[in-house]
Short mmCIF file of C-alpha atoms and ligand atoms in Angstrom, two decimals:
data_model
loop_
_atom_site.label_atom_id
_atom_site.label_comp_id
_atom_site.label_asym_id
_atom_site.label_seq_id
_atom_site.Cartn_x
_atom_site.Cartn_y
_atom_site.Cartn_z
CA MET A 1 121.29 51.80 107.38
CA SER A 2 117.58 52.19 107.88
CA GLN A 3 116.05 55.47 108.89
CA ALA A 4 114.56 55.90 112.34
CA THR A 5 110.79 56.39 112.22
CA ASN A 6 110.03 60.08 112.61
CA GLN A 7 109.19 60.61 116.27
CA SER A 8 106.79 63.46 115.57
CA TRP A 9 104.29 61.25 113.80
CA GLY A 10 105.68 57.69 113.97
CA GLY A 11 103.15 56.32 116.48
CA ARG A 12 100.97 54.47 113.97
CA PHE A 13 103.82 53.25 111.76
CA SER A 14 105.20 49.71 111.88
CA GLU A 15 108.32 50.21 109.78
CA PRO A 16 110.74 53.08 109.34
CA THR A 17 110.48 55.45 106.41
CA ASP A 18 112.49 54.34 103.40
CA ALA A 19 115.75 56.28 103.36
CA PHE A 20 115.14 57.61 99.87
CA VAL A 21 111.54 58.56 100.68
CA ALA A 22 112.77 60.45 103.73
CA ARG A 23 115.10 62.47 101.55
CA PHE A 24 112.52 62.84 98.80
CA THR A 25 109.84 64.21 101.11
CA ALA A 26 112.11 66.40 103.25
CA SER A 27 112.08 70.15 102.72
CA VAL A 28 114.57 71.23 105.38
CA ASN A 29 117.33 71.93 102.88
CA PHE A 30 115.34 74.84 101.53
CA ASP A 31 112.66 75.70 104.10
CA GLN A 32 115.26 76.34 106.82
CA ARG A 33 115.21 79.81 105.31
CA LEU A 34 111.86 80.26 107.09
CA ALA A 35 113.41 79.70 110.54
CA PRO A 36 113.14 83.33 111.74
CA GLN A 37 109.47 83.47 110.76
CA ASP A 38 108.82 79.99 112.19
CA ILE A 39 110.23 81.08 115.52
CA GLN A 40 108.35 84.38 115.43
CA GLY A 41 105.10 82.48 114.74
CA SER A 42 105.77 79.97 117.53
CA ILE A 43 106.48 82.71 120.06
CA ALA A 44 103.17 84.39 119.19
CA HIS A 45 101.33 81.07 119.34
CA ALA A 46 102.79 80.22 122.77
CA THR A 47 102.01 83.72 124.04
CA MET A 48 98.40 83.36 122.93
CA LEU A 49 98.12 79.85 124.44
CA ALA A 50 99.27 81.22 127.82
CA ARG A 51 96.88 84.13 127.57
CA VAL A 52 93.91 81.77 127.17
CA GLY A 53 95.19 79.43 129.89
CA VAL A 54 96.24 76.48 127.73
CA LEU A 55 99.89 76.96 128.79
CA THR A 56 101.11 78.29 132.14
CA ASP A 57 103.18 81.45 132.14
CA ASP A 58 106.23 79.39 133.15
CA GLU A 59 105.72 77.04 130.23
CA ARG A 60 105.34 80.00 127.89
CA ASP A 61 108.54 81.59 129.20
CA ALA A 62 110.50 78.35 128.87
CA ILE A 63 109.30 77.99 125.29
CA ILE A 64 110.10 81.58 124.36
CA ASN A 65 113.55 81.48 125.96
CA GLY A 66 114.30 78.17 124.25
CA LEU A 67 113.17 79.51 120.88
CA ASN A 68 115.26 82.65 121.27
CA GLU A 69 118.32 80.52 122.05
CA ILE A 70 117.62 78.41 118.97
CA GLN A 71 117.40 81.57 116.89
CA GLY A 72 120.89 82.45 118.15
CA GLU A 73 122.21 78.97 117.32
CA ILE A 74 120.84 79.28 113.79
CA GLU A 75 122.28 82.76 113.29
CA ARG A 76 125.71 81.61 114.49
CA GLY A 77 125.58 78.59 112.16
CA GLU A 78 125.63 76.19 115.11
CA PHE A 79 122.27 74.60 114.46
CA ASN A 80 122.40 71.02 113.26
CA TRP A 81 119.73 70.66 110.55
CA SER A 82 118.50 67.10 110.23
CA VAL A 83 116.94 65.65 107.06
CA PRO A 84 115.18 62.82 108.94
CA LEU A 85 113.35 65.54 110.86
CA GLU A 86 111.88 66.58 107.51
CA ASP A 87 111.35 70.29 107.68
CA VAL A 88 112.18 73.52 109.47
CA HIS A 89 109.18 73.16 111.77
CA MET A 90 110.08 69.76 113.19
CA ASN A 91 113.77 70.57 113.36
CA ILE A 92 113.11 73.55 115.57
CA GLU A 93 110.51 71.77 117.70
CA ALA A 94 112.81 68.78 118.24
CA ARG A 95 115.65 71.06 119.30
CA LEU A 96 113.30 72.92 121.65
CA THR A 97 112.28 69.67 123.32
CA GLU A 98 115.94 68.67 123.56
CA LYS A 99 116.62 71.95 125.37
CA ILE A 100 113.59 72.38 127.64
CA GLY A 101 112.15 68.87 127.89
CA ILE A 102 108.47 67.98 127.91
CA THR A 103 107.29 71.61 127.77
CA GLY A 104 108.73 71.80 124.27
CA LYS A 105 106.25 69.17 123.19
CA LYS A 106 103.37 71.40 124.31
CA LEU A 107 104.15 74.13 121.79
CA HIS A 108 102.29 72.31 119.03
CA THR A 109 99.01 72.32 121.03
CA GLY A 110 96.17 73.63 118.87
CA ARG A 111 98.40 73.91 115.83
CA SER A 112 99.38 71.91 112.77
CA ARG A 113 102.28 72.26 110.41
CA ASN A 114 99.65 73.16 107.84
CA ASP A 115 98.63 76.44 109.46
CA GLN A 116 102.19 76.88 110.72
CA VAL A 117 103.78 76.82 107.28
CA ALA A 118 101.02 79.01 105.80
CA THR A 119 101.82 81.56 108.52
CA ASP A 120 105.58 81.31 108.02
CA ILE A 121 105.39 82.00 104.29
CA ARG A 122 103.06 84.96 104.75
CA LEU A 123 105.43 86.44 107.33
CA PHE A 124 108.38 85.78 105.04
CA MET A 125 106.68 87.42 102.08
CA ARG A 126 105.78 90.46 104.12
CA ASP A 127 109.39 90.85 105.32
CA GLU A 128 110.75 90.46 101.81
CA ILE A 129 108.18 92.83 100.30
CA ASP A 130 109.36 95.50 102.73
CA VAL A 131 112.99 95.03 101.64
CA ILE A 132 112.00 94.99 97.97
CA GLU A 133 109.96 98.13 98.43
CA VAL A 134 113.01 100.03 99.70
CA GLU A 135 114.92 99.18 96.50
CA LEU A 136 111.92 99.99 94.33
CA LYS A 137 111.59 103.43 95.92
CA ARG A 138 115.30 104.04 95.52
CA LEU A 139 115.07 103.18 91.82
CA ARG A 140 112.03 105.40 91.30
CA GLU A 141 113.80 108.29 93.03
CA GLY A 142 116.87 107.79 90.85
CA MET A 143 114.74 107.89 87.72
CA ILE A 144 112.85 110.99 88.78
CA GLU A 145 116.09 112.88 89.47
CA LEU A 146 117.69 111.72 86.21
CA ALA A 147 114.56 112.80 84.31
CA ASP A 148 114.59 116.21 85.98
CA ARG A 149 118.28 116.72 85.12
CA GLU A 150 117.66 115.70 81.51
CA ALA A 151 114.36 117.52 80.99
CA GLU A 152 115.81 119.45 78.01
CA THR A 153 118.00 116.74 76.52
CA ILE A 154 116.65 115.87 73.08
CA MET A 155 116.63 112.40 71.63
CA PRO A 156 114.66 110.68 68.89
CA GLY A 157 111.45 109.01 70.04
CA PHE A 158 110.65 105.76 68.30
CA THR A 159 107.73 103.76 67.06
CA HIS A 160 108.50 100.43 65.37
CA LEU A 161 112.06 101.23 66.49
CA GLN A 162 112.16 103.79 63.63
CA THR A 163 112.74 107.46 64.36
CA ALA A 164 109.30 108.99 64.91
CA GLN A 165 109.35 112.37 66.66
CA PRO A 166 111.82 114.11 68.93
CA VAL A 167 111.27 113.65 72.66
CA THR A 168 113.26 114.64 75.68
CA PHE A 169 115.42 112.07 77.41
CA GLY A 170 113.77 113.07 80.70
CA HIS A 171 110.38 112.24 79.20
CA HIS A 172 111.61 108.80 78.18
CA ILE A 173 112.96 108.09 81.67
CA LEU A 174 109.69 109.22 83.22
CA ALA A 175 107.91 106.68 81.02
CA TRP A 176 109.99 104.02 82.77
CA GLN A 177 109.10 105.56 86.09
CA GLU A 178 105.37 105.27 85.31
CA MET A 179 105.79 101.53 84.77
CA LEU A 180 107.42 101.24 88.19
CA ALA A 181 104.73 103.36 89.85
CA ARG A 182 102.16 100.79 88.76
CA ASP A 183 104.40 97.95 89.94
CA HIS A 184 104.73 99.67 93.28
CA GLU A 185 100.94 99.78 93.67
CA ARG A 186 100.73 96.10 92.75
CA LEU A 187 103.36 95.27 95.36
CA LEU A 188 101.54 97.14 98.14
CA ASP A 189 98.25 95.61 97.08
CA CYS A 190 99.78 92.14 97.29
CA ARG A 191 101.22 92.93 100.73
CA LYS A 192 97.86 94.09 101.98
CA ARG A 193 95.83 91.13 100.74
CA GLY A 194 98.43 88.66 101.99
CA ASN A 195 98.63 90.13 105.47
CA VAL A 196 96.13 87.77 107.16
CA MET A 197 96.79 85.18 109.84
CA PRO A 198 96.20 81.45 109.26
CA LEU A 199 97.14 80.09 112.74
CA GLY A 200 94.20 78.41 114.42
CA ALA A 201 93.12 76.70 111.20
CA ALA A 202 95.29 73.86 112.52
CA ALA A 203 95.30 70.88 110.12
CA LEU A 204 92.18 72.02 108.23
CA ALA A 205 89.12 72.26 110.45
CA GLY A 206 90.23 74.49 113.32
CA THR A 207 91.00 73.38 116.85
CA THR A 208 89.10 72.41 120.01
CA TYR A 209 91.22 74.60 122.28
CA PRO A 210 89.85 77.99 123.40
CA ILE A 211 92.29 79.91 121.23
CA ASP A 212 92.09 83.63 120.53
CA ARG A 213 93.09 84.17 116.93
CA HIS A 214 92.79 87.94 117.20
CA VAL A 215 95.56 87.97 119.80
CA THR A 216 97.89 85.91 117.58
CA ALA A 217 97.05 88.09 114.57
CA GLU A 218 97.87 91.24 116.51
CA LEU A 219 101.10 89.83 117.97
CA LEU A 220 102.29 89.00 114.47
CA GLY A 221 101.22 92.31 112.91
CA PHE A 222 98.57 90.72 110.68
CA ASP A 223 95.48 92.77 109.84
CA ARG A 224 93.08 89.99 110.86
CA PRO A 225 92.71 86.22 111.19
CA THR A 226 91.79 84.35 107.99
CA GLU A 227 88.06 83.70 107.62
CA ASN A 228 87.97 80.02 106.73
CA SER A 229 90.20 77.25 108.09
CA LEU A 230 90.09 75.10 104.93
CA ASP A 231 91.06 78.04 102.77
CA ALA A 232 93.68 79.21 105.27
CA VAL A 233 95.82 76.07 105.00
CA SER A 234 95.48 75.72 101.25
CA ASP A 235 95.53 79.28 99.90
CA ARG A 236 98.73 80.21 98.09
CA ASP A 237 97.23 83.10 96.12
CA PHE A 238 99.58 85.51 97.86
CA ALA A 239 102.61 83.69 96.43
CA ILE A 240 101.04 83.76 92.98
CA GLU A 241 100.22 87.44 93.36
CA PHE A 242 103.79 88.16 94.37
CA THR A 243 105.24 86.27 91.40
CA SER A 244 102.72 88.06 89.15
CA PHE A 245 103.96 91.37 90.48
CA ALA A 246 107.52 90.09 90.02
CA SER A 247 106.86 88.96 86.45
CA ILE A 248 105.35 92.29 85.42
CA LEU A 249 108.16 94.20 87.14
CA LEU A 250 110.84 92.08 85.45
CA MET A 251 109.02 92.48 82.12
CA HIS A 252 109.39 96.24 82.64
CA LEU A 253 113.03 95.96 83.71
CA SER A 254 113.70 93.78 80.66
CA ARG A 255 112.30 96.49 78.40
CA MET A 256 114.52 99.10 80.06
CA SER A 257 117.45 96.68 79.83
CA GLU A 258 116.87 96.18 76.15
CA GLU A 259 116.93 99.94 75.59
CA LEU A 260 120.09 100.33 77.67
CA VAL A 261 121.76 97.59 75.66
CA LEU A 262 120.76 99.28 72.39
CA TRP A 263 121.73 102.73 73.61
CA THR A 264 125.22 101.69 74.69
CA SER A 265 125.93 100.13 71.28
CA ALA A 266 128.20 101.98 68.85
CA GLN A 267 125.28 102.12 66.42
CA PHE A 268 123.03 104.10 68.77
CA ASN A 269 125.71 105.64 70.97
CA PHE A 270 123.11 107.41 73.16
CA ILE A 271 124.54 106.73 76.62
CA ASP A 272 127.54 105.53 78.51
CA LEU A 273 127.33 103.17 81.47
CA PRO A 274 130.16 103.53 83.98
CA ASP A 275 132.76 100.77 83.78
CA ARG A 276 131.72 99.36 87.14
CA PHE A 277 128.47 98.08 85.60
CA CYS A 278 130.15 96.50 82.59
CA THR A 279 132.66 93.78 81.80
CA GLY A 280 135.17 93.17 79.04
CA SER A 281 135.81 90.34 76.66
CA SER A 282 138.61 87.83 77.11
CA ILE A 283 139.32 87.83 73.38
CA MET A 284 138.20 91.21 71.98
CA PRO A 285 140.19 93.93 73.76
CA GLN A 286 137.91 96.75 72.59
CA LYS A 287 134.72 95.32 74.14
CA LYS A 288 132.75 96.84 76.99
CA ASN A 289 129.63 94.80 77.53
CA PRO A 290 126.45 95.97 79.29
CA ASP A 291 126.24 92.77 81.37
CA VAL A 292 124.01 94.12 84.10
CA PRO A 293 121.07 95.02 81.86
CA GLU A 294 121.65 91.88 79.81
CA LEU A 295 121.44 89.71 82.92
CA VAL A 296 118.33 91.45 84.19
CA ARG A 297 116.78 90.84 80.77
CA GLY A 298 117.80 87.20 81.04
CA LYS A 299 116.56 86.72 84.59
CA THR A 300 113.07 87.79 83.54
CA GLY A 301 112.55 84.32 82.07
CA ARG A 302 113.14 82.47 85.31
CA VAL A 303 110.68 84.69 87.18
CA TYR A 304 107.99 84.01 84.55
CA GLY A 305 108.84 80.34 85.08
CA HIS A 306 108.21 80.64 88.82
CA LEU A 307 104.81 82.23 88.18
CA ILE A 308 103.85 79.37 85.89
CA SER A 309 105.20 76.83 88.43
CA LEU A 310 103.02 78.24 91.19
CA LEU A 311 99.92 78.56 89.03
CA THR A 312 100.36 74.97 87.92
CA LEU A 313 101.09 73.82 91.47
CA MET A 314 97.71 75.12 92.58
CA LYS A 315 95.74 74.12 89.49
CA SER A 316 92.98 71.63 90.33
CA GLN A 317 94.22 71.12 93.89
CA PRO A 318 91.40 69.86 96.08
CA LEU A 319 90.93 71.39 99.52
CA ALA A 320 92.58 71.52 101.94
CA TYR A 321 96.35 71.13 102.49
CA ASN A 322 98.23 68.85 100.09
CA LYS A 323 101.88 67.94 100.20
CA ASP A 324 102.18 69.49 96.74
CA ASN A 325 102.29 72.82 98.53
CA GLN A 326 105.76 72.09 99.83
CA GLU A 327 106.79 72.93 96.26
CA ASP A 328 105.70 76.56 96.72
CA LYS A 329 108.88 77.62 98.47
CA GLU A 330 111.71 77.34 95.98
CA PRO A 331 109.95 79.31 93.21
CA LEU A 332 108.89 81.96 95.68
CA PHE A 333 112.36 82.22 97.27
CA ASP A 334 114.06 82.52 93.92
CA ALA A 335 111.52 85.08 92.68
CA VAL A 336 112.12 87.16 95.80
CA ASP A 337 115.91 86.97 95.46
CA THR A 338 115.86 87.73 91.75
CA VAL A 339 113.56 90.73 92.09
CA ARG A 340 115.57 92.17 94.98
CA ASP A 341 118.89 91.80 93.16
CA CYS A 342 117.59 93.16 89.85
CA LEU A 343 116.08 96.18 91.58
CA LYS A 344 119.30 96.81 93.47
CA ALA A 345 121.32 96.60 90.25
CA PHE A 346 119.00 99.06 88.55
CA ALA A 347 118.78 101.41 91.53
CA ASP A 348 122.60 101.60 91.58
CA MET A 349 122.96 101.92 87.81
CA VAL A 350 120.21 104.32 86.70
CA PRO A 351 121.57 107.45 88.45
CA ALA A 352 124.94 106.70 86.84
CA ILE A 353 123.64 106.68 83.25
CA GLU A 354 125.62 109.26 81.27
CA PRO A 355 123.61 110.58 78.32
CA LYS A 356 125.67 111.46 75.22
CA LYS A 357 123.64 114.53 74.44
CA ALA A 358 125.30 115.56 71.18
CA SER A 359 124.95 112.10 69.76
CA MET A 360 121.27 111.81 70.76
CA TYR A 361 120.63 115.23 69.24
CA GLU A 362 122.30 114.26 65.98
CA ALA A 363 120.23 111.08 65.82
CA ALA A 364 117.03 113.07 66.36
CA ARG A 365 118.00 115.39 63.50
CA ARG A 366 118.70 112.56 61.11
CA GLY A 367 115.39 110.73 60.84
CA PHE A 368 113.05 113.55 59.65
CA SER A 369 111.66 113.55 63.16
CA THR A 370 109.97 116.94 62.70
CA ALA A 371 107.94 115.84 59.66
CA THR A 372 104.73 115.79 61.72
CA ASP A 373 105.52 119.31 62.92
CA LEU A 374 105.71 120.48 59.30
CA ALA A 375 102.35 118.87 58.56
CA ASP A 376 100.81 120.51 61.62
CA TYR A 377 102.31 123.84 60.48
CA LEU A 378 100.61 123.50 57.09
CA VAL A 379 97.30 122.61 58.75
CA ARG A 380 97.56 125.75 60.87
CA LYS A 381 97.97 127.68 57.59
CA GLY A 382 94.72 126.20 56.27
CA VAL A 383 95.91 123.11 54.35
CA ALA A 384 93.81 119.96 54.90
CA PHE A 385 95.71 117.35 56.93
CA ARG A 386 95.74 114.71 54.16
CA ASP A 387 97.18 117.23 51.70
CA ALA A 388 99.69 118.36 54.28
CA HIS A 389 100.72 114.73 54.79
CA GLU A 390 101.32 114.39 51.03
CA ILE A 391 103.33 117.64 50.85
CA VAL A 392 105.55 116.60 53.72
CA GLY A 393 105.97 113.14 52.21
CA GLN A 394 107.34 114.76 49.05
CA SER A 395 109.66 116.97 51.11
CA VAL A 396 111.00 113.90 52.91
CA ALA A 397 111.57 112.09 49.61
CA TYR A 398 113.54 115.12 48.41
CA GLY A 399 115.47 115.16 51.69
CA LEU A 400 116.39 111.51 51.32
CA LYS A 401 117.71 112.15 47.80
CA SER A 402 119.56 115.35 48.69
CA GLU A 403 120.67 114.00 52.12
CA LYS A 404 119.19 116.97 53.94
CA ASP A 405 117.01 117.10 57.02
CA LEU A 406 113.90 119.29 56.73
CA SER A 407 115.47 121.96 58.92
CA GLU A 408 118.53 122.03 56.63
CA MET A 409 116.54 122.92 53.50
CA SER A 410 116.29 126.50 52.31
CA LEU A 411 112.93 128.27 52.15
CA ASP A 412 113.03 128.00 48.34
CA GLU A 413 113.63 124.29 48.52
CA LEU A 414 110.65 123.87 50.84
CA LYS A 415 108.47 126.12 48.74
CA GLN A 416 108.77 123.64 45.84
CA PHE A 417 106.27 121.52 47.74
CA SER A 418 103.89 124.19 48.99
CA ASP A 419 103.56 127.91 48.52
CA THR A 420 102.05 128.21 51.98
CA ILE A 421 105.45 127.64 53.57
CA GLU A 422 107.01 130.85 54.90
CA GLN A 423 110.09 131.87 56.85
CA ASP A 424 108.34 131.08 60.18
CA VAL A 425 108.46 127.36 59.30
CA PHE A 426 111.96 127.11 60.76
CA GLU A 427 110.61 127.70 64.26
CA VAL A 428 108.69 124.44 64.09
CA LEU A 429 111.31 122.47 62.20
CA THR A 430 113.90 122.72 64.97
CA LEU A 431 114.02 119.92 67.49
CA GLU A 432 113.70 122.40 70.36
CA GLY A 433 110.57 123.90 68.78
CA SER A 434 109.10 120.47 68.19
CA VAL A 435 109.41 119.26 71.80
CA ALA A 436 108.44 122.63 73.30
CA ALA A 437 105.21 122.57 71.26
CA ARG A 438 104.01 119.39 73.00
CA ASN A 439 103.14 121.48 75.96
CA HIS A 440 100.32 119.74 77.82
CA ILE A 441 100.10 117.40 80.75
CA GLY A 442 101.79 114.14 79.77
CA GLY A 443 103.65 115.80 76.86
CA THR A 444 107.39 115.92 76.20
CA ALA A 445 107.98 119.71 76.53
CA PRO A 446 110.81 120.35 79.03
CA ASN A 447 108.61 122.35 81.41
CA GLN A 448 106.04 119.53 81.35
CA VAL A 449 108.76 116.99 82.11
CA ARG A 450 109.91 119.04 85.10
CA ALA A 451 106.34 119.36 86.34
CA ALA A 452 105.78 115.62 85.88
CA ALA A 453 108.98 114.86 87.79
CA GLN A 454 107.74 117.05 90.62
CA ARG A 455 104.36 115.30 90.71
CA ALA A 456 106.10 111.90 90.71
CA ARG A 457 108.33 113.01 93.57
CA GLU A 458 105.29 114.10 95.57
CA ALA A 459 103.37 110.90 94.84
CA LEU A 460 106.34 108.86 95.97
CA SER A 461 106.80 110.72 99.24
CA ALA A 462 103.06 110.60 99.95
CA LEU A 463 103.36 106.83 99.59
CA LYS A 464 106.29 106.82 101.99
CA ALA A 465 104.41 108.82 104.58
CA GLY A 466 101.43 106.47 104.25
CA ALA A 467 103.45 103.24 104.46
N1 LIG B 1 107.06 70.97 104.90
C1 LIG B 1 105.66 71.10 104.74
C2 LIG B 1 105.35 72.14 103.65
O1 LIG B 1 106.22 72.85 103.30
C3 LIG B 1 105.03 71.56 106.01
C4 LIG B 1 103.62 71.12 106.17
C5 LIG B 1 103.57 69.66 106.22
N2 LIG B 1 102.30 69.18 106.60
C6 LIG B 1 101.96 67.90 106.50
N3 LIG B 1 100.78 67.56 106.87
N4 LIG B 1 102.80 66.99 106.05
O2 LIG B 1 104.27 72.25 103.14
#
């Protein structure tokens, strides 16, 4: 059966749209997610049109009441979405006209779907950013508290994934928190730059009606109207900025995930994750798999994909609106959903991390992690650093052969390598001495970690007060 010509724009057409083309060009199956924002935008537009005298107050009220009823129908799942009506915008407008008659057809005065959809997505992004920000704050808080609790817990720090120097577990967790603090700034920056109002740009050139774009901007909580109508209908930078934020965030979460996966392995044995964040194996009864961090690590790839999709979507696009832009929604929606879920998973999981302190401590003792401390000790006694490096290298070689850590050697054993070594060396060779000695801002000493946690807490609540 042939498709009816779309009534919203069918005037100049002499044959109906091909049935496949109608399906191919329709976006309603995914953009119906923008219905709340579409209705919110239409209510503001109608309110503004009445304020400038383009609609009567009665017409405005009929439109607003109709739109509110439609919102209810959608929420209750009673709304009948129609593919021939193409997209969320025309579905809602057609239903409005069905409900309130000719007045419904006046809503689109001084507007185009081009500025309408640009507005809808900006409103959507702003709403989603606010939800995402709640989860991000919750995760940061969880990390700060975990770090504070574990300010004295000693673990090996790594470079090249080889034991390097002892650090505190709290210090390591605060390193994660720093990554998220930067992501948080990027998110708020993206929200701010995206919070501008396209309505009034109409199709591309603006509109002949005496609209007041400042009124619409204020009604919708935007900071200001967009400056240029051509740019307003074509700009999708905000979606690219969001997926950039999302990609960097997921890159960070994937790094944390990787460490969690390593740490829960029998080989590292640094932490336990509660059973509720793990699953078993259908064949190997002993298995407890860290699925949540593994999945977050895996989901990072799809978010990078969405960033590349959007960048490529916009590459070389001439001004102004092009139908290509209909392809902006699915990547953005999926990026939003993925980020929100991954943050929620992490915010739930991080406070529940159970460090296996004895095992971390043992691991820190095993890899000659205080070798640099011994070198620094020799330098303080007047040995040149290069010579100290050589002396410690020989001590490590002896330790490898005799299977002894530096702190396990006797004074006589150590003295084989340098006469300068005295009884006081054992203060620096202990793990506690090693971390406590890194006692400056940004260092791993327990008191520094507690102070850093306190500063992070204050920075986070200052952000909350400002938001
Ligand atoms: N569904 C369209 C989109 O998502 C809405 C704008 C359509 N505008 C147009 N002139 N066909 O981009």
